[in-house]
PDB file of C-alpha atoms in Angstrom:
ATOM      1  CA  UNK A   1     -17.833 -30.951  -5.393  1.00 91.00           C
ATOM      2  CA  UNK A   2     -17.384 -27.022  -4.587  1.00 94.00           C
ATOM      3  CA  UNK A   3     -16.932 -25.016  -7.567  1.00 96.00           C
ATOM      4  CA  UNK A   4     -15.214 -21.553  -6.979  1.00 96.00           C
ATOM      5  CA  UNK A   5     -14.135 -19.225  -9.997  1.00 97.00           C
ATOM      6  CA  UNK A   6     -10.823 -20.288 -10.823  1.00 97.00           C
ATOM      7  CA  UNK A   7     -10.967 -23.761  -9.277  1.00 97.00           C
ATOM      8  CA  UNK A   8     -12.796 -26.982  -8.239  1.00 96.00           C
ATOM      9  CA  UNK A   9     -12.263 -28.623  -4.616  1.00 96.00           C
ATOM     10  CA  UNK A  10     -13.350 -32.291  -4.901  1.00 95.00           C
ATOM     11  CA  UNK A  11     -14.288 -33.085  -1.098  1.00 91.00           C
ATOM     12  CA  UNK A  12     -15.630 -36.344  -1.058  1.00 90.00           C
ATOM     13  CA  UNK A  13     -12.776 -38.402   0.596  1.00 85.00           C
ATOM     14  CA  UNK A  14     -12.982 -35.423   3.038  1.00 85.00           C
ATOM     15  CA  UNK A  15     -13.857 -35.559   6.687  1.00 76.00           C
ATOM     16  CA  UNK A  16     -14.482 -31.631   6.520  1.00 78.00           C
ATOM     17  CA  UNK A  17     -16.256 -30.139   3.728  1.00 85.00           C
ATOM     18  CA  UNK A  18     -15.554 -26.582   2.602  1.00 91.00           C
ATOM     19  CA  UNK A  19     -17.257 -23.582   4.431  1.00 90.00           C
ATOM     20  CA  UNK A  20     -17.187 -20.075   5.419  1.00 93.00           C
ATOM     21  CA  UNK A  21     -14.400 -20.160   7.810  1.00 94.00           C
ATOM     22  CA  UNK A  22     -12.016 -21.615   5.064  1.00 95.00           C
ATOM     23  CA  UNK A  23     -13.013 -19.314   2.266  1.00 97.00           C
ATOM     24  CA  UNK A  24     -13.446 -15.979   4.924  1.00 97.00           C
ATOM     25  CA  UNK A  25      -9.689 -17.142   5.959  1.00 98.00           C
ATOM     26  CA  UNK A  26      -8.435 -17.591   2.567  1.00 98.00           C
ATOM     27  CA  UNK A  27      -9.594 -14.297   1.184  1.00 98.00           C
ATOM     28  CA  UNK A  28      -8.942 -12.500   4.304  1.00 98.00           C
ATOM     29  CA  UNK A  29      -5.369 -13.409   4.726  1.00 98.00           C
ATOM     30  CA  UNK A  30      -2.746 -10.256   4.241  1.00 98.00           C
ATOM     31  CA  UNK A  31      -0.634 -11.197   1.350  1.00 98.00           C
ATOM     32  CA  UNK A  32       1.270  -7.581   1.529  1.00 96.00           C
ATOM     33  CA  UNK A  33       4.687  -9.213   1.787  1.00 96.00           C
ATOM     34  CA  UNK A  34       4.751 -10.956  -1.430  1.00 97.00           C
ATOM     35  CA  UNK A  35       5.366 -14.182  -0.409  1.00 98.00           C
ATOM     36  CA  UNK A  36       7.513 -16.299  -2.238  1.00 98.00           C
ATOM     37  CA  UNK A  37       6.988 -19.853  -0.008  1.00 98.00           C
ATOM     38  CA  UNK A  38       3.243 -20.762   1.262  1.00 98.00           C
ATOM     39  CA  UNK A  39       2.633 -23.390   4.663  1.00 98.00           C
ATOM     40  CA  UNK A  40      -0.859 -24.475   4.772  1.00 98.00           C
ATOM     41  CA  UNK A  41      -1.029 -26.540   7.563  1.00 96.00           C
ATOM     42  CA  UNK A  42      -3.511 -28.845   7.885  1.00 93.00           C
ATOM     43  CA  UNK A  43      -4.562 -28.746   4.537  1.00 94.00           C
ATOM     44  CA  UNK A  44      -7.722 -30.690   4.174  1.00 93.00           C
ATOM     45  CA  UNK A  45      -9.097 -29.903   0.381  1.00 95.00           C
ATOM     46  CA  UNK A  46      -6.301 -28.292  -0.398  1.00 96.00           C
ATOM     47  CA  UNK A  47      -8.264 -24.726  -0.044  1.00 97.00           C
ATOM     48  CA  UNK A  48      -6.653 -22.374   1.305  1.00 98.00           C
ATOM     49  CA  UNK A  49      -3.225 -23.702  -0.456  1.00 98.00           C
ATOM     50  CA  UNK A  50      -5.800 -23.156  -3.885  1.00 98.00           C
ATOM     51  CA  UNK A  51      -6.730 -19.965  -2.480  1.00 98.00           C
ATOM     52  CA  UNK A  52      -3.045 -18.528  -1.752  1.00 98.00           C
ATOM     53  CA  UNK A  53      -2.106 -19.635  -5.475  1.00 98.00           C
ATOM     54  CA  UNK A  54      -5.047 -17.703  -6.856  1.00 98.00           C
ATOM     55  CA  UNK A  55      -4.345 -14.484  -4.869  1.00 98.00           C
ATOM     56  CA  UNK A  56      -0.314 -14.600  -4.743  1.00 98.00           C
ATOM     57  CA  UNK A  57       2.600 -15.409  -6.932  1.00 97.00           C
ATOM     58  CA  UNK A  58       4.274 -17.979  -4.486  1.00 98.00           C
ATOM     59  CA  UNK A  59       6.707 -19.912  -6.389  1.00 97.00           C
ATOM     60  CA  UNK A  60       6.254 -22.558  -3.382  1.00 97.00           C
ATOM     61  CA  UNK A  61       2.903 -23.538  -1.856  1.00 98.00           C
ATOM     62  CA  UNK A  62       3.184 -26.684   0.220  1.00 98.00           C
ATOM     63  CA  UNK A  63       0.217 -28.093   2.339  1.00 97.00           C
ATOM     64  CA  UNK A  64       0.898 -30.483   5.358  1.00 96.00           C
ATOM     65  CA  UNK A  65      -2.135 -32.952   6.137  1.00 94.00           C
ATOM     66  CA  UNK A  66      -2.554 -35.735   8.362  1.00 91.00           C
ATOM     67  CA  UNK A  67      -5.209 -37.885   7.733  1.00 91.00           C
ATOM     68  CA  UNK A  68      -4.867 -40.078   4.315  1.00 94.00           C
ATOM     69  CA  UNK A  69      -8.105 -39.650   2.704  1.00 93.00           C
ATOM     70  CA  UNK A  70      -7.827 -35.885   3.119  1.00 93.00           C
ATOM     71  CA  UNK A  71      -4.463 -35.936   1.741  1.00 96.00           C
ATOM     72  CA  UNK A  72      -4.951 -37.461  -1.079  1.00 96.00           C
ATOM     73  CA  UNK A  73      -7.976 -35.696  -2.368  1.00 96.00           C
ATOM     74  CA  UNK A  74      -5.605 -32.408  -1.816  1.00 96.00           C
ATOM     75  CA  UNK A  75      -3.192 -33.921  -3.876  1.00 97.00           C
ATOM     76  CA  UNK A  76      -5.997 -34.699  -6.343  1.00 97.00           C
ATOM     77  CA  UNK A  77      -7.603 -30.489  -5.990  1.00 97.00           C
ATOM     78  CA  UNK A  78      -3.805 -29.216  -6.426  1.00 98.00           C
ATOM     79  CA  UNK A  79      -3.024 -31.047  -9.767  1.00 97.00           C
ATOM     80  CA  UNK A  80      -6.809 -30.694 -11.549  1.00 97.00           C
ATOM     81  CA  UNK A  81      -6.121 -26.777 -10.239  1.00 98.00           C
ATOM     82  CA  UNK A  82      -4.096 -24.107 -12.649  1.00 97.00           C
ATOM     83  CA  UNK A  83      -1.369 -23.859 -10.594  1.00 98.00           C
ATOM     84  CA  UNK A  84      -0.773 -27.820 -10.191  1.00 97.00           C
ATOM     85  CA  UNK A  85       3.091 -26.672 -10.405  1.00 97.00           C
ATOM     86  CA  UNK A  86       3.347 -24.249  -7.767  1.00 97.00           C
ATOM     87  CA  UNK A  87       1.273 -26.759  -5.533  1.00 98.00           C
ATOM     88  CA  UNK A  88       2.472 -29.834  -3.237  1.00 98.00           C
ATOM     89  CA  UNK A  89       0.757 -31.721  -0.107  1.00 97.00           C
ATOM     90  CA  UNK A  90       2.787 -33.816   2.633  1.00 97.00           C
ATOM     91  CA  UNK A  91       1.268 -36.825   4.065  1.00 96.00           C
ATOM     92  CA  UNK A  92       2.391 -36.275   7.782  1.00 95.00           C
ATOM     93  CA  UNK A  93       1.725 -35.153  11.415  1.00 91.00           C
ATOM     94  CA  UNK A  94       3.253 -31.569  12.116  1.00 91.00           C
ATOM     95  CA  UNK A  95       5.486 -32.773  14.069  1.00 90.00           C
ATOM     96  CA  UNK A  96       7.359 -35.109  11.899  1.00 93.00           C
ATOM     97  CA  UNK A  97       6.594 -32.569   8.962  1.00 94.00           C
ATOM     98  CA  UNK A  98       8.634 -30.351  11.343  1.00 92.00           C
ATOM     99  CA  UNK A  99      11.585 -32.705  12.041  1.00 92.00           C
ATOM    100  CA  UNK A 100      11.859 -33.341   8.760  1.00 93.00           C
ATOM    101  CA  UNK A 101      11.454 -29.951   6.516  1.00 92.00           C
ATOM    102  CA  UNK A 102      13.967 -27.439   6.515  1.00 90.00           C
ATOM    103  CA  UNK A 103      12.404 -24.619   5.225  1.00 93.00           C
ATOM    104  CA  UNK A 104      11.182 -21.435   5.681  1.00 97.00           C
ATOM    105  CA  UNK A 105       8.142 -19.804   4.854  1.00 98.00           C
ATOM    106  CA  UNK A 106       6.918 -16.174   4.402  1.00 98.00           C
ATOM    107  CA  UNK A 107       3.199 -16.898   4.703  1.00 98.00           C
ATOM    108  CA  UNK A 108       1.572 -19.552   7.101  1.00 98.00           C
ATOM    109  CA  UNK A 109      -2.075 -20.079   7.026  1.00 98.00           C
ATOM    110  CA  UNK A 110      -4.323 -22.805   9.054  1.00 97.00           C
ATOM    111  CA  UNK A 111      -7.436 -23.187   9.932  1.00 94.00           C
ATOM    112  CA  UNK A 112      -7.067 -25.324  13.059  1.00 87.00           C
ATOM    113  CA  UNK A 113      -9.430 -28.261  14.665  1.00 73.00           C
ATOM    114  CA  UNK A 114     -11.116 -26.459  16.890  1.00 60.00           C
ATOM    115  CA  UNK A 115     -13.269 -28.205  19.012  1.00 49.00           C
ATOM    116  CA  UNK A 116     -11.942 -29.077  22.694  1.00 45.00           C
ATOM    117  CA  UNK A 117     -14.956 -30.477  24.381  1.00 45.00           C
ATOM    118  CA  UNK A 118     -14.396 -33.401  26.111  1.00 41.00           C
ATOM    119  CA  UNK A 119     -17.254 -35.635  23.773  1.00 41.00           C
ATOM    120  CA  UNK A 120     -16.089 -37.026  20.272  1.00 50.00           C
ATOM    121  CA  UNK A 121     -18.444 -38.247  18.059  1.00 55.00           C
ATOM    122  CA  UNK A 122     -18.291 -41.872  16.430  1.00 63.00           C
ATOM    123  CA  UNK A 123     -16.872 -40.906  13.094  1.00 66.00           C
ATOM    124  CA  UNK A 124     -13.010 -40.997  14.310  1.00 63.00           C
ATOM    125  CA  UNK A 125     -12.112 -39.042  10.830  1.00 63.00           C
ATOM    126  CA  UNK A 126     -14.096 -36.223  11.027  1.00 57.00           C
ATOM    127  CA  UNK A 127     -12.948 -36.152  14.760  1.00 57.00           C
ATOM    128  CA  UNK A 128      -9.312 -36.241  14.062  1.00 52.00           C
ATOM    129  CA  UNK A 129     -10.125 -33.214  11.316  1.00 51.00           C
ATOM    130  CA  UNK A 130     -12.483 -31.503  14.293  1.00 49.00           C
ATOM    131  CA  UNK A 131     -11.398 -32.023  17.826  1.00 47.00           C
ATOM    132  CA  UNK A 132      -8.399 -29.992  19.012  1.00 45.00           C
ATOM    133  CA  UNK A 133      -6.315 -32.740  20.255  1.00 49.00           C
ATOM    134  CA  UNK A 134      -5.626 -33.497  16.510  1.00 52.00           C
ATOM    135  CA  UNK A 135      -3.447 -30.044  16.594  1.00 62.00           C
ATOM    136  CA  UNK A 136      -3.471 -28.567  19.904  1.00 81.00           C
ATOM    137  CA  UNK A 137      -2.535 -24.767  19.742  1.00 88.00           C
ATOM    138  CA  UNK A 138       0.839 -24.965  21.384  1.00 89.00           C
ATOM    139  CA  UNK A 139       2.060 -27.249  19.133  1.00 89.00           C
ATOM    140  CA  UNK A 140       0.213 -25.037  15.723  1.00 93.00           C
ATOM    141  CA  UNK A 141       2.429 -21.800  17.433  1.00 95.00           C
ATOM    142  CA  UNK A 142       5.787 -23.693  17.992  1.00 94.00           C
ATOM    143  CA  UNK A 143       5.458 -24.882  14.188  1.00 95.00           C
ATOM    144  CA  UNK A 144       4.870 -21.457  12.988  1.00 97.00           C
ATOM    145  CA  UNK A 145       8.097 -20.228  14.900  1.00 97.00           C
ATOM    146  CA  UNK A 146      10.169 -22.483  13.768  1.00 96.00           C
ATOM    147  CA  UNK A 147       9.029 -21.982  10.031  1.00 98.00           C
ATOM    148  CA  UNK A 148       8.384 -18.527   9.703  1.00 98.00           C
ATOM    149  CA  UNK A 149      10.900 -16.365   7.779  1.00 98.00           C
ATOM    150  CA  UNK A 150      11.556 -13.052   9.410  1.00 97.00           C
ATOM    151  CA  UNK A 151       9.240 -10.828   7.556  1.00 96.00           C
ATOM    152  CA  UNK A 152       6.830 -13.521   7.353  1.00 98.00           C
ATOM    153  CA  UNK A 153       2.738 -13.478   7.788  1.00 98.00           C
ATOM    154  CA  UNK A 154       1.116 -16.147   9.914  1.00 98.00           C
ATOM    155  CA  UNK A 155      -2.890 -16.221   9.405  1.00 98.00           C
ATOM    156  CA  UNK A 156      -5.297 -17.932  11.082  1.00 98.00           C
ATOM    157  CA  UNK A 157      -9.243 -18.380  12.089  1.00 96.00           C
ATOM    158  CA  UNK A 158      -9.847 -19.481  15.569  1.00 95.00           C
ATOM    159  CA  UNK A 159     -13.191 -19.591  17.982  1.00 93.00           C
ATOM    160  CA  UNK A 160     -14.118 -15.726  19.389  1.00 94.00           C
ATOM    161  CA  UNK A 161     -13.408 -17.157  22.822  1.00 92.00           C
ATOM    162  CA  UNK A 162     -10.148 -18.581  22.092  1.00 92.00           C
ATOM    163  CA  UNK A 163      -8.617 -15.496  20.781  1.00 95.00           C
ATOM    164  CA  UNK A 164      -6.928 -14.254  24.375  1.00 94.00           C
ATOM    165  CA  UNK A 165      -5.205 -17.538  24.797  1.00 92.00           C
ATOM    166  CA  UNK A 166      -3.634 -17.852  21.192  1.00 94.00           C
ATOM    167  CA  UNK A 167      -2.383 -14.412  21.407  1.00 96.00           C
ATOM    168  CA  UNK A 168      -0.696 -14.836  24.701  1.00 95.00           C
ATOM    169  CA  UNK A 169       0.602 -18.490  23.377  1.00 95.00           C
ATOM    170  CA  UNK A 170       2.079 -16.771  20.446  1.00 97.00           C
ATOM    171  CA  UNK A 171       3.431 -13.945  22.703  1.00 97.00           C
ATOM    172  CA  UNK A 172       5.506 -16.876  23.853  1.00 96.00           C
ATOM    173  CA  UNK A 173       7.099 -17.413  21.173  1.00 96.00           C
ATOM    174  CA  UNK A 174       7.900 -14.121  20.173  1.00 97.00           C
ATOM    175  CA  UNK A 175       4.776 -13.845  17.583  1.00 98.00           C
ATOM    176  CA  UNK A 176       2.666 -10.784  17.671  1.00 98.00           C
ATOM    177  CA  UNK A 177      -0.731 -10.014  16.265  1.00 98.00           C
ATOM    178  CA  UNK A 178      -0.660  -6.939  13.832  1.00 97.00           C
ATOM    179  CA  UNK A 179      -4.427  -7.309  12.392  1.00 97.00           C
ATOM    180  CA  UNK A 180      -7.295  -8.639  13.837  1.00 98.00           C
ATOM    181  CA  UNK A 181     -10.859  -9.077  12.454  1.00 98.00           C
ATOM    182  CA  UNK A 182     -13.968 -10.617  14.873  1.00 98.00           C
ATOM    183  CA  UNK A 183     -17.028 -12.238  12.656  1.00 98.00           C
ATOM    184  CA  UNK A 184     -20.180 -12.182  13.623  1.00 97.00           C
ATOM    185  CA  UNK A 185     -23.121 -14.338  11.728  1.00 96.00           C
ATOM    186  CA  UNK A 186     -25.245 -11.070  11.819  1.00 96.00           C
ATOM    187  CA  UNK A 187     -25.479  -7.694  13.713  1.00 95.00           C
ATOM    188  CA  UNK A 188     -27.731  -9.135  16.057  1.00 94.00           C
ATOM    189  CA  UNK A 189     -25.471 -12.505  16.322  1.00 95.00           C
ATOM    190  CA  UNK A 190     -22.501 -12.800  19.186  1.00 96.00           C
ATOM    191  CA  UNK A 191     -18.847 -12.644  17.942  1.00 97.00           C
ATOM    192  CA  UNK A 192     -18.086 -16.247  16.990  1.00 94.00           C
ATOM    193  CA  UNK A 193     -15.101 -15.844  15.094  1.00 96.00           C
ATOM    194  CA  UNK A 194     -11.463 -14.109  15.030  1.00 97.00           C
ATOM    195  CA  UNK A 195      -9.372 -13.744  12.010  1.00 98.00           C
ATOM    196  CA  UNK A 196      -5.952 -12.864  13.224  1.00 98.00           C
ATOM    197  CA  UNK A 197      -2.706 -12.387  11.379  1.00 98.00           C
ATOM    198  CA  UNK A 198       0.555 -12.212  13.131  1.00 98.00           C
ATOM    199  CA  UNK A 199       4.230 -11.879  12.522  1.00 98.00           C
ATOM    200  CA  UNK A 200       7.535 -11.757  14.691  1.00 98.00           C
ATOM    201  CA  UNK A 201       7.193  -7.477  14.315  1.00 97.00           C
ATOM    202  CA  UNK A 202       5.416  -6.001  18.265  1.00 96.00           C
ATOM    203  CA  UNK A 203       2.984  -3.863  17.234  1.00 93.00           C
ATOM    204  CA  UNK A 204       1.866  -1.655  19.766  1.00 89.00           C
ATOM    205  CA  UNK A 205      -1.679  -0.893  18.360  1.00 91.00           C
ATOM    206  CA  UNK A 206      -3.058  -4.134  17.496  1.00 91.00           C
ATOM    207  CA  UNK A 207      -6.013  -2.417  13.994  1.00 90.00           C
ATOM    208  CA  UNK A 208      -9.257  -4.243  14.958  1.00 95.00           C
ATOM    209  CA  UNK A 209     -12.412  -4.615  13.010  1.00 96.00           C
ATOM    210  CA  UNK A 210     -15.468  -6.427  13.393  1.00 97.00           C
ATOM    211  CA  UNK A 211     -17.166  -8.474   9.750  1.00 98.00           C
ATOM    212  CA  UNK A 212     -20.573  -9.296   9.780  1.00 98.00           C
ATOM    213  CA  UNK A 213     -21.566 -11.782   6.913  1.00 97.00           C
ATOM    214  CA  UNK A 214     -25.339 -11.826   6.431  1.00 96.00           C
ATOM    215  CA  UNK A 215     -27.993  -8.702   6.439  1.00 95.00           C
ATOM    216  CA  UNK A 216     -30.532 -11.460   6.685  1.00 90.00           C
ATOM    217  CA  UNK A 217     -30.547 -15.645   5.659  1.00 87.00           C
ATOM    218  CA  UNK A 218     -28.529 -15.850   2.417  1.00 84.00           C
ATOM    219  CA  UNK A 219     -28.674 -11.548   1.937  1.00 93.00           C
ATOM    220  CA  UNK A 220     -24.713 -11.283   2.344  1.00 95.00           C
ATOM    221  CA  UNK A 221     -23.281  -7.966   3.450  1.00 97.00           C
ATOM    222  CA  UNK A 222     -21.402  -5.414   1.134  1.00 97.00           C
ATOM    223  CA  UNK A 223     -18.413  -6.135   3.096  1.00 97.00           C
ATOM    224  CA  UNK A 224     -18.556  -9.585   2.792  1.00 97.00           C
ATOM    225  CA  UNK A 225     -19.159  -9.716  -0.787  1.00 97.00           C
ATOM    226  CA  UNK A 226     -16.350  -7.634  -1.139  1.00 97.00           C
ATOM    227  CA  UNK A 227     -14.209  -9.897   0.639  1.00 97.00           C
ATOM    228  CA  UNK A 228     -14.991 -13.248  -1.455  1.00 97.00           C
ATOM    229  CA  UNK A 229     -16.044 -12.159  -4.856  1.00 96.00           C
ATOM    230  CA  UNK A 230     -12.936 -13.293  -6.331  1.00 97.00           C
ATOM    231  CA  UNK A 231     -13.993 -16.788  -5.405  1.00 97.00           C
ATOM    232  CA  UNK A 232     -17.870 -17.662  -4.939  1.00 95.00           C
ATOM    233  CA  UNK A 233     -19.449 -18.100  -8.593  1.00 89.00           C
ATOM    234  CA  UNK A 234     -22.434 -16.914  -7.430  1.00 84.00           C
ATOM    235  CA  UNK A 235     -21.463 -13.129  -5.699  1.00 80.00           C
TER     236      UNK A 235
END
């Protein structure tokens, strides 16, 4: 169990636990257009779906998850949560999610499977919740084009080195970064992160920032803090 402020993820059915990426994405996410409808694809826990509720007043939050377990422990976070209304989880692949939802949406988030080594491990859940063949990008951007409303937000965390491609992919597509924010562990740690936020607006001047989360082991930055007090109990 993971206790935030305003809410309690159960994650025990879960192949992936909750952790930094999640909760940096969640907080991190530009929620500027007021959005009324909330994608989280991929939804795991149910976080980030939790977290949107918390920080927006979407009238419509849905999550889209594809392994069982997984989905039903989202289903399980949403309706223990405050927001239990607002909140619903689909038991599908993306792709039939996509062939079979109509809707639009003014804010997608994921956090992808990132991992596209050739090795899996022998646990085939947390692979299917880990390795990228479980969502490959292509597929994650042609989803978010065909669901995002014209002023919407898509947000996403991917690996540092990954960034170039996804931005070109969604270039394809007619999807443009407007914000993007590279994490390091520490000052003295290599860029292992990227936060990005697009939407179907060309910006011309991409604003760029760097985060770094620790000072030292568990001594959090000022900026970090900042960033998730709304949600650890303990900052």
């Amino acid at each position: 169990m993971f206790q935030f402020k305003q809410f309690t993820i159960q994650q025990d059915k879960c192949a992936m636990k909750v952790g930094t990426d999640g909760v940096l994405l969640g907080a991190w996410t530009p929620v500027d257009n007021n959005p009324y409808s909330v994608l989280d694809i991929g939804s795991g826990t149910g976080l980030l779906a939790l977290m949107m509720a918390q920080r927006t007043g979407a009238e419509q939050i849905d999550g889209v998850e594809i392994d069982e377990h997984a989905h039903e422990q989202a289903v399980e976070n949403f309706e223990s949560s405050p927001w239990g209304d607002r909140l619903f989880c689909y038991h599908a692949d993306l792709e039939t999610f996509a062939n079979e939802i109509e809707e639009e949406y003014d804010l997608i988030i994921s956090n992808p499977p990132f991992y596209s080594e050739d090795y899996h491990t022998n646990d085939k859940q947390r692979d299917t919740a880990r390795f990228q063949d479980a969502m490959p990008f292509d597929l994650l951007i042609e989803a978010v084009e065909y669901f995002l409303s014209e002023k919407g937000v898509f947000s996403v965390i991917i690996p540092a080195k990954e960034e170039d491609t996804m931005i070109r992919l969604a270039a394809e597509f007619g999807i443009y970064p407007f914000k993007v924010t590279r994490v390091r562990g520490n000052k003295q740690a290599e860029i292992k992160r990227s936060l990005i936020a697009f939407s179907r607006q060309l910006v011309e001047q991409i604003p760029l920032d760097e985060l770094i989360i620790e000072v030292e082991r568990h001594q959090y930055t000022p900026e970090f803090q900042s960033l998730v007090k709304d949600f650890y109990l303990k900052l």
